[in-house]
XYZ file of C-alpha atoms in Angstrom:
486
model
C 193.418 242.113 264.935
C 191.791 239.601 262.580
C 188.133 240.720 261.987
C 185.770 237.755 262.570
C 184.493 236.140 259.901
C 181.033 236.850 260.180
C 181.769 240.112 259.837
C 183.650 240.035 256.459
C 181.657 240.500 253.136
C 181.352 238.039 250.879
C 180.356 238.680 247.365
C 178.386 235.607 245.581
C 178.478 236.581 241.922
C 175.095 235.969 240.327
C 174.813 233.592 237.320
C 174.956 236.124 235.067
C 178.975 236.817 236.161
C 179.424 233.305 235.727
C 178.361 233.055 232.599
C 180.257 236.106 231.783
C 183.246 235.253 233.271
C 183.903 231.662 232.836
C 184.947 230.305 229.040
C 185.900 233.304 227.863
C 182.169 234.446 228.046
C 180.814 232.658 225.296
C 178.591 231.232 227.600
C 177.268 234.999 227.931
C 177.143 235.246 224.067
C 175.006 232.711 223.923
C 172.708 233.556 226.516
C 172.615 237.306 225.233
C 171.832 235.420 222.132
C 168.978 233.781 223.441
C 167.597 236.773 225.260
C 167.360 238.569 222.440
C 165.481 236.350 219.992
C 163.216 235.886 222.798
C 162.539 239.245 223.064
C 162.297 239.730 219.053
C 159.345 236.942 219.342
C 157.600 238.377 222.193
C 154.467 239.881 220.685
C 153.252 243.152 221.311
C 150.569 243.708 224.723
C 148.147 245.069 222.213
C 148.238 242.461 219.226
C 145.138 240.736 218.938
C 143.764 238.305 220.621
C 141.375 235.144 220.431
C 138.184 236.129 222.142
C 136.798 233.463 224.682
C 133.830 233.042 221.920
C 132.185 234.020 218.849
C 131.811 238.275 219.672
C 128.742 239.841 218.131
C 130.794 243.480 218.505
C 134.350 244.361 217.546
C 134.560 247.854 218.948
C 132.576 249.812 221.984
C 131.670 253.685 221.479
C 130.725 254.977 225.083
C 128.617 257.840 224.853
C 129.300 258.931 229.100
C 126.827 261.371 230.023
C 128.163 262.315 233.622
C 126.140 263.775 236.495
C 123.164 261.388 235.877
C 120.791 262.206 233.241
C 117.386 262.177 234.531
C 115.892 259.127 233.125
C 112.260 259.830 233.918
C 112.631 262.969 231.530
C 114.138 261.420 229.107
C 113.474 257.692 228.267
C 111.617 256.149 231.093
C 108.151 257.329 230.475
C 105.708 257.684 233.818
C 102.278 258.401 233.250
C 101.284 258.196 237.359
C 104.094 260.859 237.871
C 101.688 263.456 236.313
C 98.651 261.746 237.940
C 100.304 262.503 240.795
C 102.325 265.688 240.391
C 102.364 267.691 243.587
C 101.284 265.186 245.628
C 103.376 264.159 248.832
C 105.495 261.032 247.883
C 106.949 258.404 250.228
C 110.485 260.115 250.574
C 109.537 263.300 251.920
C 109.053 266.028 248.374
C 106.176 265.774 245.878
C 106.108 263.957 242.854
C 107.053 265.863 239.820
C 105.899 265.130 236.592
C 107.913 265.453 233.409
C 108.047 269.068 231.814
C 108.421 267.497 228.565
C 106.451 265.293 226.047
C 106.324 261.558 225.311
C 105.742 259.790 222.190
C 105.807 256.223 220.786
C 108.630 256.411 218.057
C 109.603 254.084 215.256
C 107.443 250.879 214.523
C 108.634 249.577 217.529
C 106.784 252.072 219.702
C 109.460 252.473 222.618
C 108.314 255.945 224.758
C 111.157 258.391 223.924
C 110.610 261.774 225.280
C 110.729 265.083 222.716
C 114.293 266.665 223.945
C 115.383 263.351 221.807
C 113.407 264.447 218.471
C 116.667 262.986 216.143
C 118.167 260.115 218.529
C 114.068 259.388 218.835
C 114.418 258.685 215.020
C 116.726 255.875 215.519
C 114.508 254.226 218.037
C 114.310 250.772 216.030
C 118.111 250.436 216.523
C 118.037 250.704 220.208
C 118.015 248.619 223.514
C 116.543 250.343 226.251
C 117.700 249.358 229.291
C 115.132 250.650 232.082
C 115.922 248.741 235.336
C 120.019 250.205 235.638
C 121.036 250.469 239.596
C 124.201 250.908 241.263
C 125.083 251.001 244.866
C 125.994 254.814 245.711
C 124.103 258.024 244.742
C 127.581 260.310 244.725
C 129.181 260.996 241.840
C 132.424 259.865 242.490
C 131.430 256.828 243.877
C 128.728 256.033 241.466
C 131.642 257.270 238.725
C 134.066 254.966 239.716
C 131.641 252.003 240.023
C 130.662 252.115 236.521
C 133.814 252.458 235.285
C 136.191 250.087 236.993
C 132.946 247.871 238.937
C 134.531 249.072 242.517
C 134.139 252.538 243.939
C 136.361 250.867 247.176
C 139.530 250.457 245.336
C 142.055 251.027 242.312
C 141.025 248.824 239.344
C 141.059 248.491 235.687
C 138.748 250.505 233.991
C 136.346 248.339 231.209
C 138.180 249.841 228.103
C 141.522 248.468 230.340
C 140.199 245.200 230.827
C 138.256 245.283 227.212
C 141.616 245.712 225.299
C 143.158 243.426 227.973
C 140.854 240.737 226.737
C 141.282 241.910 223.031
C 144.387 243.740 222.526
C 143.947 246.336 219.061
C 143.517 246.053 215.512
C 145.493 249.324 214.731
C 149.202 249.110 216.346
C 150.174 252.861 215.375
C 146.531 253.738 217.338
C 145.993 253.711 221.112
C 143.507 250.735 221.819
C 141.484 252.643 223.729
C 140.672 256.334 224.027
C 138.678 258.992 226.147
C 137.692 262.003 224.557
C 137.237 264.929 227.302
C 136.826 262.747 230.683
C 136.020 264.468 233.572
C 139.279 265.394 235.872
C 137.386 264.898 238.622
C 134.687 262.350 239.736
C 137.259 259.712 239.687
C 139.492 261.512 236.941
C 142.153 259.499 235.414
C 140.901 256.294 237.295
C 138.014 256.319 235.194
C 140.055 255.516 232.132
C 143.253 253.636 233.674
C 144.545 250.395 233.828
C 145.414 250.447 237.407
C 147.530 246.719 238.102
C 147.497 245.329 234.431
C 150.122 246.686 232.646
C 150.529 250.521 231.229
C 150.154 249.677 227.862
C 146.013 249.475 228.744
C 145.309 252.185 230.503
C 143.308 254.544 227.961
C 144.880 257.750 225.923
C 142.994 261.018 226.675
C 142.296 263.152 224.018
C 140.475 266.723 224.315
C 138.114 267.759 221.554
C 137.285 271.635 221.683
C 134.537 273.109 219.891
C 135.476 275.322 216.896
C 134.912 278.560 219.376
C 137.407 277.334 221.646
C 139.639 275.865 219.176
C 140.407 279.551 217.253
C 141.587 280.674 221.234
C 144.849 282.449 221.241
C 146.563 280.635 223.367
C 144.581 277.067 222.235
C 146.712 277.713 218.694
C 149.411 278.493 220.812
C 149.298 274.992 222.133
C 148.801 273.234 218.799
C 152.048 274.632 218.002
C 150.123 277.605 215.258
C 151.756 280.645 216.690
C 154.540 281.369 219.714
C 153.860 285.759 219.694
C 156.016 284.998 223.295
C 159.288 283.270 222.114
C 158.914 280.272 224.002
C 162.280 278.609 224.013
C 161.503 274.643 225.243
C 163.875 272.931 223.204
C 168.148 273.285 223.501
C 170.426 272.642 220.799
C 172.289 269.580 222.110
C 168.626 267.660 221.624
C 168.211 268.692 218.090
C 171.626 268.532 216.666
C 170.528 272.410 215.234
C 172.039 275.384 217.115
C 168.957 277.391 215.236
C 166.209 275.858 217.668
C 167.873 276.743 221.089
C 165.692 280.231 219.944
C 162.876 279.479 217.487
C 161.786 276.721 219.671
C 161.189 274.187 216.819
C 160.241 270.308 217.801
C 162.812 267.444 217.423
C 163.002 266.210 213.731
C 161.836 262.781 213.437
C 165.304 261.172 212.893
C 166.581 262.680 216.564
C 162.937 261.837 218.212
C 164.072 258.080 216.677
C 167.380 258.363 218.503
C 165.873 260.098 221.265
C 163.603 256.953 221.744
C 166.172 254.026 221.156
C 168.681 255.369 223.458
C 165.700 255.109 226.457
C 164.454 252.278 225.095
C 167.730 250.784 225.184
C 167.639 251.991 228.901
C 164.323 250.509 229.736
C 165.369 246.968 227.761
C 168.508 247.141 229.953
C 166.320 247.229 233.898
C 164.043 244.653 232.017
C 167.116 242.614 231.645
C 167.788 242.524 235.016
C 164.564 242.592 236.132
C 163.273 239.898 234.412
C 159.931 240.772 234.804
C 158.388 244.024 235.197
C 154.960 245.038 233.807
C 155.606 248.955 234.616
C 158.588 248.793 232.164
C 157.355 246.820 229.491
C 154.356 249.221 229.645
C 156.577 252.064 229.246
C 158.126 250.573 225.946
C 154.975 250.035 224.942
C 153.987 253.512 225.383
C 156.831 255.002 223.875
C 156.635 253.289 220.897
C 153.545 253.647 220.607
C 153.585 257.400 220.860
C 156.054 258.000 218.473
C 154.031 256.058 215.508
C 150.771 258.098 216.514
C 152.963 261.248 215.156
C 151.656 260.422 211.922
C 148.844 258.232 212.479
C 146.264 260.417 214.761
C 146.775 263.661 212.583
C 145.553 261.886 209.713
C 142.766 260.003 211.820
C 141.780 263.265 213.460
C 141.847 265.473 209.899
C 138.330 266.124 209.618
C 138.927 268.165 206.008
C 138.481 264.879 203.498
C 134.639 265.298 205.153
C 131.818 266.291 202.834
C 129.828 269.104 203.886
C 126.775 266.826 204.362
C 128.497 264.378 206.617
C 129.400 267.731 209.006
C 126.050 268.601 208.867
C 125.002 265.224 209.900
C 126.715 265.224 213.312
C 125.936 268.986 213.714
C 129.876 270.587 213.599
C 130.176 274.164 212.655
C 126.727 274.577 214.318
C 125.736 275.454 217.317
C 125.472 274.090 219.692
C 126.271 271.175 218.205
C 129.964 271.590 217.313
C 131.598 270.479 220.202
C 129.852 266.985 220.620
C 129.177 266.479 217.034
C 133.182 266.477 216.631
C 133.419 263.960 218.881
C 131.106 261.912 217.454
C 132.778 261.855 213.661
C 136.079 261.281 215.570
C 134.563 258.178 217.578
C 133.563 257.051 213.995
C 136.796 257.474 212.445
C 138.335 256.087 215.318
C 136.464 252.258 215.462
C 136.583 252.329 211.346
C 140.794 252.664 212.317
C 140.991 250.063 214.401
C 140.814 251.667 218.040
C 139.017 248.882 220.629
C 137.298 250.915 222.753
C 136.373 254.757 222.226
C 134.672 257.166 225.222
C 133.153 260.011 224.974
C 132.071 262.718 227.820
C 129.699 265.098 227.888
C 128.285 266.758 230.761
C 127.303 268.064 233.555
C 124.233 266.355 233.196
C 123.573 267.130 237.380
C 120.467 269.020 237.661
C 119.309 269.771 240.825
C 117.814 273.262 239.881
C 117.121 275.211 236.757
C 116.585 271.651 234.876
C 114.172 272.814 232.273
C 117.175 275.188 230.633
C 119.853 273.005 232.070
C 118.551 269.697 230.975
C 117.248 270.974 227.184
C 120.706 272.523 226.631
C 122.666 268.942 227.284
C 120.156 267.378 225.009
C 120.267 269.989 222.263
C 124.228 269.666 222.482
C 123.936 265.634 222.126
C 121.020 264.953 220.201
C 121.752 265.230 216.411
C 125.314 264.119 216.953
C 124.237 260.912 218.274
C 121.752 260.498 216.008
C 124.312 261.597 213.144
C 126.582 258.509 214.806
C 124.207 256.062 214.388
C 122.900 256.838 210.857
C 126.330 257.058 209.469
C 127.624 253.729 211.479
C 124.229 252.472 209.776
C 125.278 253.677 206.205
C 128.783 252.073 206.743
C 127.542 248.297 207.648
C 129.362 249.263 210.897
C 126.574 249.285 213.465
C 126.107 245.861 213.384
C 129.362 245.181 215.249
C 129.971 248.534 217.326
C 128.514 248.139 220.349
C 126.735 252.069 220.933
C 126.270 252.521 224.205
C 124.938 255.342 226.070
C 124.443 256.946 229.784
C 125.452 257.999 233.059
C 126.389 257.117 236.469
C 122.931 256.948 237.944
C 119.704 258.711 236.851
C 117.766 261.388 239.221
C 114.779 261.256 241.461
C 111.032 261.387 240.569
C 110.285 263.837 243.319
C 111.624 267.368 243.993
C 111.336 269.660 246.516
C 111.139 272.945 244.820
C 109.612 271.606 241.392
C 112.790 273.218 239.665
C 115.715 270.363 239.994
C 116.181 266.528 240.610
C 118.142 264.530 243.127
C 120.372 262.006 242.555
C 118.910 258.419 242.304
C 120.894 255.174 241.812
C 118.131 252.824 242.572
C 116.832 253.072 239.053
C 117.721 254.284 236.063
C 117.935 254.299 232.415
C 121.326 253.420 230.012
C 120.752 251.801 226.036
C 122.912 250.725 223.868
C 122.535 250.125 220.030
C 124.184 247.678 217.089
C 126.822 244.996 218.342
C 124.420 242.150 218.645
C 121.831 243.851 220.884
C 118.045 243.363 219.987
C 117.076 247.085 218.522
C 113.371 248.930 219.391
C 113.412 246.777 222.898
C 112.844 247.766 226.242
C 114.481 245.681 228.958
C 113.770 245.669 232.462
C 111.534 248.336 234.407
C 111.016 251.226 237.517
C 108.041 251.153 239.899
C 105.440 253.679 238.324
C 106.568 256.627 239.855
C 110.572 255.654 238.237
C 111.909 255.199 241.994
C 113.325 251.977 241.751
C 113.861 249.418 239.398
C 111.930 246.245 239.957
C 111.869 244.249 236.881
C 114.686 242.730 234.894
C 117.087 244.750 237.267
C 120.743 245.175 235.753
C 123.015 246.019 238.132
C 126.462 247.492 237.253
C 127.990 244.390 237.172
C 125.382 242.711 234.925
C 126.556 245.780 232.862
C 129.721 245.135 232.293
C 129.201 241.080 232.328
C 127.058 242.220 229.098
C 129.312 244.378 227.069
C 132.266 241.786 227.259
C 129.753 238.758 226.389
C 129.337 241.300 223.132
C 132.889 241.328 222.714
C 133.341 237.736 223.110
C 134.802 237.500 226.585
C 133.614 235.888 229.699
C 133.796 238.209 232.542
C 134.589 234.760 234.865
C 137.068 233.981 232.336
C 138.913 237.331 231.966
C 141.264 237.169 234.895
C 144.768 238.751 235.982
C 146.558 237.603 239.082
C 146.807 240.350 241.803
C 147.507 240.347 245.300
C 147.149 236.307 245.764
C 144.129 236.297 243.583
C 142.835 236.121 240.278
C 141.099 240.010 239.607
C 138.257 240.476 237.288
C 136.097 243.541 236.423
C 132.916 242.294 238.075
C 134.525 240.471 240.974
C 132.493 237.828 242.511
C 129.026 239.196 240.588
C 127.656 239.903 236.989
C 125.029 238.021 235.149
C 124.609 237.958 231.144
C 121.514 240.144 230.320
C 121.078 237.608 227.189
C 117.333 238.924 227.142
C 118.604 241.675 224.922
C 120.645 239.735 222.451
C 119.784 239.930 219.306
């Protein structure tokens, strides 16, 4: 019986067969041809771009103190909180003063409180920026938020959308880097790239301090000593019968081969594919990971550094080490070329025991910083590195048990420093208690509108089509603080 002939399969060859088939295929050639020098002229996801106008900053160090720092202890001085210490507030606990001093620093005379006696030094180089408020008081949330400008959904983080914008000075560098982020509150989110392509999304790097880094098995790791005979690596991927035991790392030469042959693989889907962001990302990636073999070692060498430029950012004492190294690596970073550089400290989430708590995260922070911006200073770099410092929200004025802080993201305090921002200023304000800001209010969004005016990109400008629409980091919000401008 004759099977019908809807039922019979007929294959359509795509254009591609044609080409390959008829004329001997040198209508192929050609086209292969073609595809190729295309693909030669493409430029690179990270080479750099024209900004959208003349940027005051080049670079942004992120100095991401998570679990809220507690502003009114800090730099958001309240002389009716100690008026009014003890006394029953309007939300339920007393007011509780600040345990700590304020003083008027610098010849500007901003109100910097004494954990801060070095960063308090550099007062006349900062922007204090007192009315900060987001929209959730949860970490994870509030993380998110001020990260990406949506605690709702997966989007690009600002160092994404910042190197988006920008692309990198430094192609064997990533563009953008996060020194110790937190693995939770939003973990890898926090620094990702979410819909624009892979080649973004930031590069985490962990920075020990030198207690941790002379570990046992932390040497192990860096690839100092194997006491167990590890065995990760078989002969038929290094060519040497000798490492199927000793365990030793592809040569360069086979890691090159290694990387064309999937390359090749990834080149042959984008073929087909014609267009495919994840792929593209992944060459990207790749590539990119095989030139920082020799470029981050050398960035990340800290042994070429005088003895008084250690001292400045505090590494090799304590407790200073651990920050302090990732303050001379945020320098050496930006001077490399890197776009966008984070760095996390914390937990900075007191709700008890905040007198010990609270003096220990500033003792760990404060002469790095200060070291940061004094050596960015001596450099002629601060000028166009945007500095900018803070948390997710700040804490609450009141307290039940005198002892601890709630969380409070209807005002709080963040500053930034250099880049084009106006230095000893305060901007914006908090009732008199510190509750709630009131005055000059900069919401997250007005946040991140700001940093990418210092960069040189509109935030209505800098756009990537998703799901029907054009995307942007502060959605349908954000306002230039250009108060603070310098």
């Amino acid at each position: 019986m004759t099977p019908s002939f809807c039922k019979q399969r007929v294959n359509i060859g795509s254009r591609r067969d044609a080409l390959r088939s008829l004329s001997a295929g040198f209508g192929f050639l050609a086209f292969s041809g073609l595809a190729a020098a295309e693909q030669a002229s493409r430029p690179s996801a990270l080479s750099p771009k024209q900004p959208h106008r003349e940027p005051k900053a080049k670079r942004v160090i992120f100095l991401c103190m998570r679990g809220g720092p507690s502003h009114v202890d800090t730099f958001d001085y309240k002389p009716r909180l100690k008026t009014d210490h003890g006394r029953a507030s309007n939300y339920g606990s007393p007011w509780c003063s600040s345990p700590w001093k304020f003083r008027q620093r610098g010849d500007s005379g901003l109100w910097i409180s004494d954990l801060f006696p070095n960063v308090a030094n550099q007062a006349d180089e900062m922007c204090l920026l007192r009315g900060m408020h987001c929209d959730q008081p949860a970490h994870a949330q509030a993380m998110l938020q001020m990260h990406t400008g949506t605690f709702q959904f997966v989007r690009p983080s600002l160092g994404a959308w910042s190197l988006y914008g920008l692309g990198t000075e430094n192609q064997n560098l990533p563009g953008f880097i996060s020194i110790n982020p937190p693995s939770a509150t939003g973990g890898a989110q926090n620094y990702g790239s979410a819909f624009l392509p892979a080649a973004y999304q930031g590069t985490k790097f962990t920075i020990q301090d030198s207690s941790q880094r002379n570990r046992r098995i932390d040497r192990m790791r860096r690839g100092e000593t194997n006491p167990y005979g590890i065995n990760n690596l078989p002969s038929w991927l290094t060519d040497d019968p000798s490492t199927e035991s000793t365990g030793l790392n592809l040569s360069k030469e086979n890691q090159r081969k290694q990387l064309d042959f999937i390359g090749a693989l990834n080149r042959e889907k984008l073929d087909r594919d014609r267009h495919n962001p994840l792929v593209e990302g992944a060459i990207e990636n790749f590539e990119l990971a095989f030139r920082m073999q020799d470029a981050v070692p050398e960035v990340m060498d800290l042994s070429n550094e005088t003895q008084e430029m250690l001292s400045l950012y505090g590494i090799d004492e304590d407790p200073t080490d651990g920050f302090g190294r990732q303050c001379l690596l945020a320098r050496r970073f930006a001077e490399s070329g890197v776009r966008f550089i984070e760095l996390g400290h914390g937990s900075w989430d007191q709700h008890s025991n905040i007198q010990a708590a609270l003096s220990d995260n500033c003792s760990e922070t404060d002469k790095p910083i200060a070291g940061l911006i004094a050596d960015l200073k001596r450099r002629d770099m601060l000028k166009d590195t945007l500095l900018v410092w803070g948390g997710e929200f700040g804490r609450t004025p009141y307290s039940d048990s005198g002892t601890g802080r709630d969380h409070n993201h209807k005002g709080y305090t963040m500053w930034m420093a250099g880049g084009g921002v106006k230095g000893g200023f305060s901007y914006g304000s908090t009732d008199e208690h510190g509750y709630e800001a009131i005055e000059n209010k900069m919401h997250v969004h007005d946040w991140h509108a700001t940093i990418l005016y210092l960069l040189g990109l509109d935030h209505e400008r800098l756009t990537f089509r998703h799901a029907g629409r054009e995307m942007r980091l502060t959605d349908i919000a954000g306002s230039v603080a250009k108060d603070i401008l310098a």
